[in-house]
Every structure is written in C-alpha cells, then in structure tokens.
PDB file of C-alpha atoms in Angstrom:
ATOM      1  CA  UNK A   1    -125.592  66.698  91.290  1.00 55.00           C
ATOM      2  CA  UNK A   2    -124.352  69.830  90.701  1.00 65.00           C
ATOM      3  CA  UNK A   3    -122.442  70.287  88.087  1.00 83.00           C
ATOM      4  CA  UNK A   4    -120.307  73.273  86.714  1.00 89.00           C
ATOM      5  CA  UNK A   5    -119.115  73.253  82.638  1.00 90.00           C
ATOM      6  CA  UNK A   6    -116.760  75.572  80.851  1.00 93.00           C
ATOM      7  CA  UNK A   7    -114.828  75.360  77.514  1.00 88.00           C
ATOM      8  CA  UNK A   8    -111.377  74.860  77.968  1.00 88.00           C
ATOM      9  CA  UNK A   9    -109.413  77.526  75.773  1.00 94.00           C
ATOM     10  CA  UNK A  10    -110.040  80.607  73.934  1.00 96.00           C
ATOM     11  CA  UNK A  11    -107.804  82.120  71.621  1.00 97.00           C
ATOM     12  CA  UNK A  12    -108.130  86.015  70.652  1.00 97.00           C
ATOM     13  CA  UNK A  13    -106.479  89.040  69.026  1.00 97.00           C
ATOM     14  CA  UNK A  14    -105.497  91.595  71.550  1.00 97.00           C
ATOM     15  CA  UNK A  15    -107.638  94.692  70.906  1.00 97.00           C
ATOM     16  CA  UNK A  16    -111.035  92.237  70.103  1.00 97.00           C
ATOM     17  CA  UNK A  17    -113.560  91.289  72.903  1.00 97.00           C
ATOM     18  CA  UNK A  18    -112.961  87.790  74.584  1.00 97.00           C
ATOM     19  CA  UNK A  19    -116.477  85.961  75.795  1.00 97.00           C
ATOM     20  CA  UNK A  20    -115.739  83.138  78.210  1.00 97.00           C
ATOM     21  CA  UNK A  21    -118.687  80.779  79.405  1.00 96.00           C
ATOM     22  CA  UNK A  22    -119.957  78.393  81.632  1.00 95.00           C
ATOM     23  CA  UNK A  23    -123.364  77.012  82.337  1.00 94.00           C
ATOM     24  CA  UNK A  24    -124.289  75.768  85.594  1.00 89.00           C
ATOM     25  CA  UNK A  25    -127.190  73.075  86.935  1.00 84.00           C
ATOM     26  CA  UNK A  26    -127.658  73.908  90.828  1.00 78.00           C
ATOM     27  CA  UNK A  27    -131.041  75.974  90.079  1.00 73.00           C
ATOM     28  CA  UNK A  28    -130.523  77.029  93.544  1.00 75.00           C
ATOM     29  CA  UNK A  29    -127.487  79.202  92.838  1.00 71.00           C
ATOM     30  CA  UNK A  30    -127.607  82.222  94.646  1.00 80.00           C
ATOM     31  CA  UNK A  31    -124.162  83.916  94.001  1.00 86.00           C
ATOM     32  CA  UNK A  32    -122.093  83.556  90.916  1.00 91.00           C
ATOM     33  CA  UNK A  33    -118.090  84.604  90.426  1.00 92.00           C
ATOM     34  CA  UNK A  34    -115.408  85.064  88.237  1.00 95.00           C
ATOM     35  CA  UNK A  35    -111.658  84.204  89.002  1.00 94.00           C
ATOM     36  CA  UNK A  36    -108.721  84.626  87.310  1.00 94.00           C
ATOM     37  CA  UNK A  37    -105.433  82.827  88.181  1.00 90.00           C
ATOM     38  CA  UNK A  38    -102.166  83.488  86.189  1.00 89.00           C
ATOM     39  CA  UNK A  39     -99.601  80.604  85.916  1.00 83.00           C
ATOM     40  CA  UNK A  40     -98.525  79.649  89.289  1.00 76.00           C
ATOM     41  CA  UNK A  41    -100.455  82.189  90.988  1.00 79.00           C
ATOM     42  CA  UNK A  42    -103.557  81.616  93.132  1.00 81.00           C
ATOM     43  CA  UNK A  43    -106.865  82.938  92.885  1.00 86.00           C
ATOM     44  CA  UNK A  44    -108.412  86.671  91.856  1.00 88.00           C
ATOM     45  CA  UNK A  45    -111.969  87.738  92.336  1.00 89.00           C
ATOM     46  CA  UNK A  46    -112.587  89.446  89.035  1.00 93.00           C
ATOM     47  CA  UNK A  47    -116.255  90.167  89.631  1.00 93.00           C
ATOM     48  CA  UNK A  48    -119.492  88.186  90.965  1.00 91.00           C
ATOM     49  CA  UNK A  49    -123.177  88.465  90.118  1.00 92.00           C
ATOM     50  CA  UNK A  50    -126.445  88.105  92.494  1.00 88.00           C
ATOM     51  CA  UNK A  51    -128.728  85.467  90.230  1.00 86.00           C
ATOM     52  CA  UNK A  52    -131.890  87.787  90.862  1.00 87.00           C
ATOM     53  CA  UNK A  53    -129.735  90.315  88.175  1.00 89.00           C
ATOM     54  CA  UNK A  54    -128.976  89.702  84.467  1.00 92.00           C
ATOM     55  CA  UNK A  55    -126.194  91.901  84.063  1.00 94.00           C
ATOM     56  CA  UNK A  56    -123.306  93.352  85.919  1.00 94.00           C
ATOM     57  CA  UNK A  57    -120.643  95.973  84.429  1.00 95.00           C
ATOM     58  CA  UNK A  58    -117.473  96.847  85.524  1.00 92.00           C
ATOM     59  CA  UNK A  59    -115.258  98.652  83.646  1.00 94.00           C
ATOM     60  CA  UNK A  60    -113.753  95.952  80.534  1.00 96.00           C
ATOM     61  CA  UNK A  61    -115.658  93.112  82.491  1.00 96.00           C
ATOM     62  CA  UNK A  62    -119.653  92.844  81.468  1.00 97.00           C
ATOM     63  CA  UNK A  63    -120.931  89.458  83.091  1.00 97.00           C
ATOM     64  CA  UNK A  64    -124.579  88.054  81.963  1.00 96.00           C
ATOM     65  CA  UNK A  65    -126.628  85.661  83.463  1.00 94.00           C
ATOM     66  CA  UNK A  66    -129.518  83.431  82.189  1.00 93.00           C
ATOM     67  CA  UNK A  67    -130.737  82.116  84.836  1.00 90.00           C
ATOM     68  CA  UNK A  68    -133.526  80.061  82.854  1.00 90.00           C
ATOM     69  CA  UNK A  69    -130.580  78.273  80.764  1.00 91.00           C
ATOM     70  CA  UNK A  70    -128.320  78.336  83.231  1.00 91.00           C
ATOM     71  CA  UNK A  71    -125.529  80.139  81.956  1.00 94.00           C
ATOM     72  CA  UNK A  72    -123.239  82.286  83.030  1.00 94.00           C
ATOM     73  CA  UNK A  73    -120.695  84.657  80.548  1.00 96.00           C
ATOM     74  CA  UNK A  74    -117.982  86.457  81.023  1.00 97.00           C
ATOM     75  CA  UNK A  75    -117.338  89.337  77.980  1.00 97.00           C
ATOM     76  CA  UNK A  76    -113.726  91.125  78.426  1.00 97.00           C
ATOM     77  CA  UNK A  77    -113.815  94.460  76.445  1.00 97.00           C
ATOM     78  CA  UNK A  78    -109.960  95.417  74.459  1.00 97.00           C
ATOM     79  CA  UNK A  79    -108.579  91.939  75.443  1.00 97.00           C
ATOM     80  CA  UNK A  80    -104.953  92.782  76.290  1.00 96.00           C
ATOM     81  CA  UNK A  81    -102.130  90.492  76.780  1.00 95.00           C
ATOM     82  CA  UNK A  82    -101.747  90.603  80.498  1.00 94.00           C
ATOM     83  CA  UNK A  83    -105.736  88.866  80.123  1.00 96.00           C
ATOM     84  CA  UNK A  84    -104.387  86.095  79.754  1.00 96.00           C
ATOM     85  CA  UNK A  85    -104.795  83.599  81.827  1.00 96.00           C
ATOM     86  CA  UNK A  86    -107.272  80.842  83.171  1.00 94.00           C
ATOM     87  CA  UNK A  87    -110.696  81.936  84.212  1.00 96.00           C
ATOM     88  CA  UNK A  88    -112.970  80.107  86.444  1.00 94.00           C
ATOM     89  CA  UNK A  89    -116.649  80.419  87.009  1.00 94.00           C
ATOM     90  CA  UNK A  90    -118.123  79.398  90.471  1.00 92.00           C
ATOM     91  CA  UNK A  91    -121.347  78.874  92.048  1.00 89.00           C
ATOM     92  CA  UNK A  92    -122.677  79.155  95.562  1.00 84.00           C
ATOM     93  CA  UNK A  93    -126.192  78.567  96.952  1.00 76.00           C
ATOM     94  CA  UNK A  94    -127.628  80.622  99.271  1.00 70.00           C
ATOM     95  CA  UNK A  95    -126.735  79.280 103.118  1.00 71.00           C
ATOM     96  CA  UNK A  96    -123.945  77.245 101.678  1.00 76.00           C
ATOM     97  CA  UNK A  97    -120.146  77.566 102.114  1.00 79.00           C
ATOM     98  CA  UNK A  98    -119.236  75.452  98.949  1.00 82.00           C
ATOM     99  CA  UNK A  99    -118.014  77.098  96.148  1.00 87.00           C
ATOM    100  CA  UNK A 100    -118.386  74.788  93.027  1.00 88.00           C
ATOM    101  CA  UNK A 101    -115.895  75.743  90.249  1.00 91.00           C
ATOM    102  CA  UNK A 102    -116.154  75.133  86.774  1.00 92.00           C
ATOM    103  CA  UNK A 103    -113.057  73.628  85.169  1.00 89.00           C
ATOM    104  CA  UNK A 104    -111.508  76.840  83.893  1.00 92.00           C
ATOM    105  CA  UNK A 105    -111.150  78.223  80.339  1.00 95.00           C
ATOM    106  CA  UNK A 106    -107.324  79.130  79.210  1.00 95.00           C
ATOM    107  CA  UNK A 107    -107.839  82.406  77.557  1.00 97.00           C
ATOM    108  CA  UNK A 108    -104.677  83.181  75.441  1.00 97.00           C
ATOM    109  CA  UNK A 109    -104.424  86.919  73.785  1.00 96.00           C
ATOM    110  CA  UNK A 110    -102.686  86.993  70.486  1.00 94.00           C
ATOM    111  CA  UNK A 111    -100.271  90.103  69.745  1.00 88.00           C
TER     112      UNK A 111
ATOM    113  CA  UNK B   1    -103.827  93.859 105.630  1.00 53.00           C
ATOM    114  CA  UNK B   2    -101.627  90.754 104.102  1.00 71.00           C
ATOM    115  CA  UNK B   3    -103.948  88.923 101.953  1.00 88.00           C
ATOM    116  CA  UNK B   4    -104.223  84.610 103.008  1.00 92.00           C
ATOM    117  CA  UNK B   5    -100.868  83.077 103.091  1.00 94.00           C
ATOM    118  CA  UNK B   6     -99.834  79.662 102.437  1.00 96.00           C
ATOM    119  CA  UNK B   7     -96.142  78.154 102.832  1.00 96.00           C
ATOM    120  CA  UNK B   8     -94.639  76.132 101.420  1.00 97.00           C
ATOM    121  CA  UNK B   9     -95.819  78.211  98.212  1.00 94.00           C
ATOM    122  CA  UNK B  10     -93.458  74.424  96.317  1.00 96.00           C
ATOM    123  CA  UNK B  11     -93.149  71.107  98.318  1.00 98.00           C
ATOM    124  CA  UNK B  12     -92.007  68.378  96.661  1.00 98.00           C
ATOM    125  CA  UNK B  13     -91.941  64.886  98.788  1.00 98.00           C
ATOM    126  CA  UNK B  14     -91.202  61.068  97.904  1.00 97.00           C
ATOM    127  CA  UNK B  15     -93.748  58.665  97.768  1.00 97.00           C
ATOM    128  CA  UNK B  16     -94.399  57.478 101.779  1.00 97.00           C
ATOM    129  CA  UNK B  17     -93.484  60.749 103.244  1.00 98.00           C
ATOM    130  CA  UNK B  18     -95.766  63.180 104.653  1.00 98.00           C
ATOM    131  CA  UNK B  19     -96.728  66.664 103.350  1.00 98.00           C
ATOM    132  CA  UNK B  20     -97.331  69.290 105.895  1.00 98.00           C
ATOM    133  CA  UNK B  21     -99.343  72.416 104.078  1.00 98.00           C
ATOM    134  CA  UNK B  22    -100.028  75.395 105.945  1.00 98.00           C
ATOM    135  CA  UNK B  23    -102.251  78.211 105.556  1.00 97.00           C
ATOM    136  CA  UNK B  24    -102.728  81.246 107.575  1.00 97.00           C
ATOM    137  CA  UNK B  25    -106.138  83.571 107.305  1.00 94.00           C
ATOM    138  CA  UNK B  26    -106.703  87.046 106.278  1.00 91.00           C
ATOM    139  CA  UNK B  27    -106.401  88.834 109.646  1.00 89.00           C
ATOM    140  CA  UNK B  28    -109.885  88.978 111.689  1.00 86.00           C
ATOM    141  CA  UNK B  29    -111.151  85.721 109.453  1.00 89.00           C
ATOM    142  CA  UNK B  30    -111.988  82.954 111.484  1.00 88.00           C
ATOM    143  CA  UNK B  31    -113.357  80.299 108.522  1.00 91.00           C
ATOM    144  CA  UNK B  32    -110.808  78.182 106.404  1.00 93.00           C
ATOM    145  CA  UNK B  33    -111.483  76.362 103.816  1.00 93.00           C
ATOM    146  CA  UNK B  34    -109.031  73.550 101.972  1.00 96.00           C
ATOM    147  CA  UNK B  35    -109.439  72.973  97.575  1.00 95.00           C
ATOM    148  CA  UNK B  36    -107.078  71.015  95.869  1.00 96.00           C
ATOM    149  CA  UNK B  37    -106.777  71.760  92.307  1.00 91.00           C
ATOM    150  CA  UNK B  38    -105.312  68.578  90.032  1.00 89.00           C
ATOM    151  CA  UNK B  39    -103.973  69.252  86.931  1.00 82.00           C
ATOM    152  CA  UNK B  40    -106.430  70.567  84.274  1.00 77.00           C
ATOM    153  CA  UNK B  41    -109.166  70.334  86.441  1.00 81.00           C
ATOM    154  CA  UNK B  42    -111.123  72.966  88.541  1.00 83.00           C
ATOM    155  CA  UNK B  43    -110.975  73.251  92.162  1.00 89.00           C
ATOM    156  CA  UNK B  44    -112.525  71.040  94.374  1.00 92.00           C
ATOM    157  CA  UNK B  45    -113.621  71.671  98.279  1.00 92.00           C
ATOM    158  CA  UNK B  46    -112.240  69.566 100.908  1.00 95.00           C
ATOM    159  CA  UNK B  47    -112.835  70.766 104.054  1.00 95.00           C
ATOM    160  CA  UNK B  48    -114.578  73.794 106.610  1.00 93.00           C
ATOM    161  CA  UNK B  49    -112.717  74.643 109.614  1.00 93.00           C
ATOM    162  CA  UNK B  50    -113.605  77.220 112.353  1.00 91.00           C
ATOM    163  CA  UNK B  51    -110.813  77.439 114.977  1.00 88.00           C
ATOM    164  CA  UNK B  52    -110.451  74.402 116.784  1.00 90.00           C
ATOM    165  CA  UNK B  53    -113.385  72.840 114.934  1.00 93.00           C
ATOM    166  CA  UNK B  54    -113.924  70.653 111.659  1.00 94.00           C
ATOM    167  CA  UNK B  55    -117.511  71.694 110.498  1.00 90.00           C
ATOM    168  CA  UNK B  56    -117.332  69.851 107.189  1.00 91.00           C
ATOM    169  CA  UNK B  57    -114.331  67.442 105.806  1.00 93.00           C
ATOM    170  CA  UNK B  58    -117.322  66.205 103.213  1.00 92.00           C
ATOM    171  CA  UNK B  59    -114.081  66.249 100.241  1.00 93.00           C
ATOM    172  CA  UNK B  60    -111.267  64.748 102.167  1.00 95.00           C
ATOM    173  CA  UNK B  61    -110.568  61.471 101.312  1.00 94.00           C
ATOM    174  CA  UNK B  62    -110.809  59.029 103.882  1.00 91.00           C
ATOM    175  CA  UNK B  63    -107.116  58.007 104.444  1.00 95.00           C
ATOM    176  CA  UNK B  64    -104.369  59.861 105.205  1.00 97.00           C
ATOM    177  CA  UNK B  65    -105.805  63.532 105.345  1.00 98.00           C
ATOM    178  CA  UNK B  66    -106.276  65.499 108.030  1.00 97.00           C
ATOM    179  CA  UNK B  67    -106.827  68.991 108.559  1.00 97.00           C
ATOM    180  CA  UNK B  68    -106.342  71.336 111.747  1.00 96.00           C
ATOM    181  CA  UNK B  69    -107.174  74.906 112.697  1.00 96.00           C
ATOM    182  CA  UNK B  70    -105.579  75.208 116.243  1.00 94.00           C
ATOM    183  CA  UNK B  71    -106.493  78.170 118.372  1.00 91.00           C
ATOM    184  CA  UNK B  72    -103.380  79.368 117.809  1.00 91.00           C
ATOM    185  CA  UNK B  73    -101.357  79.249 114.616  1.00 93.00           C
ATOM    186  CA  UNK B  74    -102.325  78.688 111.063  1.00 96.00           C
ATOM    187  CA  UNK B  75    -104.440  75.591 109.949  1.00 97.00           C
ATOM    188  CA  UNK B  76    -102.198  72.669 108.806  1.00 98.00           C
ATOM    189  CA  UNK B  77    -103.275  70.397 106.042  1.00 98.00           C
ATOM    190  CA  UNK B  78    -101.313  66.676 106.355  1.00 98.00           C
ATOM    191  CA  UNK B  79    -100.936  64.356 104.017  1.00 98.00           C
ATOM    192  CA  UNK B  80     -99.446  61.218 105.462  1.00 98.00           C
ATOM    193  CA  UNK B  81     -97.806  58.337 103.062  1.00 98.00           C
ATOM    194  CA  UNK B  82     -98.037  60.566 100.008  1.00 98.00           C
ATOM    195  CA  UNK B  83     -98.827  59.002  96.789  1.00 97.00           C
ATOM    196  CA  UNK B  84     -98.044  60.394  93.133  1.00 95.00           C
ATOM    197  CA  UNK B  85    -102.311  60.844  92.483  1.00 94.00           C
ATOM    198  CA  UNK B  86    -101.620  64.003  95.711  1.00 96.00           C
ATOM    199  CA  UNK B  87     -99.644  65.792  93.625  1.00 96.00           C
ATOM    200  CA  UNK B  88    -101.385  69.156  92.880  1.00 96.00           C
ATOM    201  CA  UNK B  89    -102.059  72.662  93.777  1.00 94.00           C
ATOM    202  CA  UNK B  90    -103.393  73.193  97.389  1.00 96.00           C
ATOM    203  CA  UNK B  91    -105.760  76.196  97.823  1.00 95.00           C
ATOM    204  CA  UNK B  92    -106.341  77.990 101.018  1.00 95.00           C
ATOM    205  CA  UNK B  93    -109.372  80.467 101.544  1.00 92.00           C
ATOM    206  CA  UNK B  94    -110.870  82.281 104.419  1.00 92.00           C
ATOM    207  CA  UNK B  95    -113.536  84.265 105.132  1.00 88.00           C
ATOM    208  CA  UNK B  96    -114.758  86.042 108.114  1.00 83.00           C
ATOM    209  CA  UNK B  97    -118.188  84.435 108.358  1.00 68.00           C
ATOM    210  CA  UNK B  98    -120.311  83.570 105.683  1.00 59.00           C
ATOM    211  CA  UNK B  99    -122.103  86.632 105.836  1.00 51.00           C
ATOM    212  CA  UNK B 100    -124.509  87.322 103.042  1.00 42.00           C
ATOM    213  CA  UNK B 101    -121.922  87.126 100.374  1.00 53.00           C
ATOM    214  CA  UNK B 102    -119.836  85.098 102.369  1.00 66.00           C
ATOM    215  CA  UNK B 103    -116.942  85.299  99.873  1.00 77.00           C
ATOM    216  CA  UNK B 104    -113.825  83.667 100.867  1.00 85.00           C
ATOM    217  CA  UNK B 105    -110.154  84.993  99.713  1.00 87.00           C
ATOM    218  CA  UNK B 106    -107.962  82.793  98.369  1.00 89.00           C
ATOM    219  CA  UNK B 107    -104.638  82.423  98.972  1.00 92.00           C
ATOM    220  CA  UNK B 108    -101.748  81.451  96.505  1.00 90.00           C
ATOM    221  CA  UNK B 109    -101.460  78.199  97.071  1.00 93.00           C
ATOM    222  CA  UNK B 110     -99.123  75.148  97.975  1.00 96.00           C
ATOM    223  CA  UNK B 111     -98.029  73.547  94.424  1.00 94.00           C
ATOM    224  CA  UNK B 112     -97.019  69.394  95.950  1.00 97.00           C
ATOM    225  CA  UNK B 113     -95.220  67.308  93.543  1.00 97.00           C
ATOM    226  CA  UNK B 114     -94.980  63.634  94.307  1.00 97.00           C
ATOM    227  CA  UNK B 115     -92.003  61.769  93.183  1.00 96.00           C
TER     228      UNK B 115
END
C-alpha cells in the first residue's frame, strides 16, 4: 500500500541548514509537497515538486527528489527560529485526489 | 479572497453527544475534502465532496460519520455519539477542480476534544 515515512524531530542551531526527509513507496507519485503547520495552526504549502524534476529552489527552501529511492528532502538554508515547526511531506498520483501525508517531522531551531 | 474557513476552530463535547464541524471553501472552489489528524500522526483523508454529492467517503468510518456539502452553505462534518478515540484535529481543504496540480488549500482546522 502506499506508504509515506518521515523522522519525527530535528533539532538545529539557528543560522545552520536544517534537512528534513521522507521517502515514499507509491512509484506512481506524480506530485510531491511540503507543508508546514505551526502549533495550533492548520496547513501551509511551503513548496511542491513535479517527480519528472530532481530539484526545485526557492529562496531558503531547496527540495530534492530521488525518484529511484524514493525519497523526498527538504533542505532549509539559515534555519531561523520562526522555522520551527512540524513539516509534512505528501504525495499525490497523477488523476488522484488523495493526498497521502507522511507523519510529520518536529523541526525545533535552537537560539 | 478569505482563505478555507472552518468553525468551530475548538469543540469540546462529552462522550454520546454529537460534533457538528463545519467548513466553508475558498470562494469559486467547488471540491471539499475532510482529514482528520490524531495526535502525533499525519493526516489522513476521509472523504470527497462536490456540492450536493459524496464522490468518495473511502476514510470515513462506517458508524456515526457523515459528511454533507449542501448547495447552499458550507459542508458539515457530524459525528454522532462521540467517543474519546474522535478526539483530534479536523482538516478542511478545497480545491477548484483537480486540475493538473489539483492542489487543495487547507484550512485551519477544527481541534475536537472528547471528554
């Protein structure tokens, strides 16, 4: 079944890069996203990835995919405090409605 | 354009009463979707709703959920004869179609504590 697996907290010095993954096992993924959600808060799109790319920028956020493992990261460039916060990965096939989240990974930024 | 809203954003019921969760789309959206979240876990889909139709309730349990998306008015999720296991965070999204990205917008969620 499909399946979607992340670590469950990160811990990192403000100022350092944070790298937050997940690995999926739908090989049929077509679309691939980031959320954030801050305590008691719902849902932000942070950024999403086409799986016929490797690598998406934007701005702090640099998101690579290997699509023959199956993994998905996340890198956040100067990690500041108002990072923190639970990310979640999510995968979609192509002609499906069903987004399939990973468990989230509490990333917590150290003064 | 106000983002998806859901009210109550905090419900808390006794066990045997019902929980009424409602969700209104992003303005010109016409797909809902339902995910609860439990604690420490990710969220999970429950249900598809076009107006007036249920196109998928695949993740609703079988008892006691229901979901609505009337031609007017927001979609209602019920919960009848809560129990404590419903207690968790209730996730709204819409979208206007699926779309080639079909990305759907979340909204803040309904947080339902069962007492």
């Amino acid at each position: 079944g499909e399946d979607v697996e992340q670590s469950l907290f990160l811990s990192v010095r403000e100022g350092d890069s944070s790298v937050i993954n997940c690995t999926y096992t739908d090989s049929s993924s077509t679309y691939l996203y980031w959320y954030k959600q801050e305590p008691g808060a719902g849902l932000q799109l942070l950024t999403y990835i086409f799986s016929n790319m490797d690598m998406k920028q934007d701005q702090r956020l640099t998101v690579l995919l290997n699509k023959k493992d199956k993994h998905l990261s996340l890198r956040i460039a100067d990690t500041q405090t108002g990072d923190s916060a639970i990310y979640f990965c999510a995968e979609k096939g192509s002609g499906t409605y069903k987004y399939i989240f990973g468990t989230g990974t509490r990333l917590k930024v150290l003064a | 354009n106000a983002g998806v809203m859901q009210n109550p954003r905090h419900l808390v019921r006794r066990r045997g009463q019902e929980a009424r969760l409602r969700c209104s789309p992003m303005k010109g959206h016409s797909h809902v979707y339902w995910y609860r979240q439990l604690p420490e876990e990710g969220l999970k889909f429950m249900v598809y709703l076009q107006k007036e139709n249920i196109i998928d309730e695949s993740g609703m349990p079988k008892e006691r959920f229901s979901a609505e998306f009337p031609k007017e008015g927001p979609s209602i999720l019920r919960i009848q004869q809560v129990v404590r296991g419903d207690s968790a965070a209730y996730f709204c999204a819409s979208s206007p179609g699926q779309g080639a990205l079909g990305e759907q917008y979340f909204g803040p969620g309904t947080r339902l504590t069962v007492t």
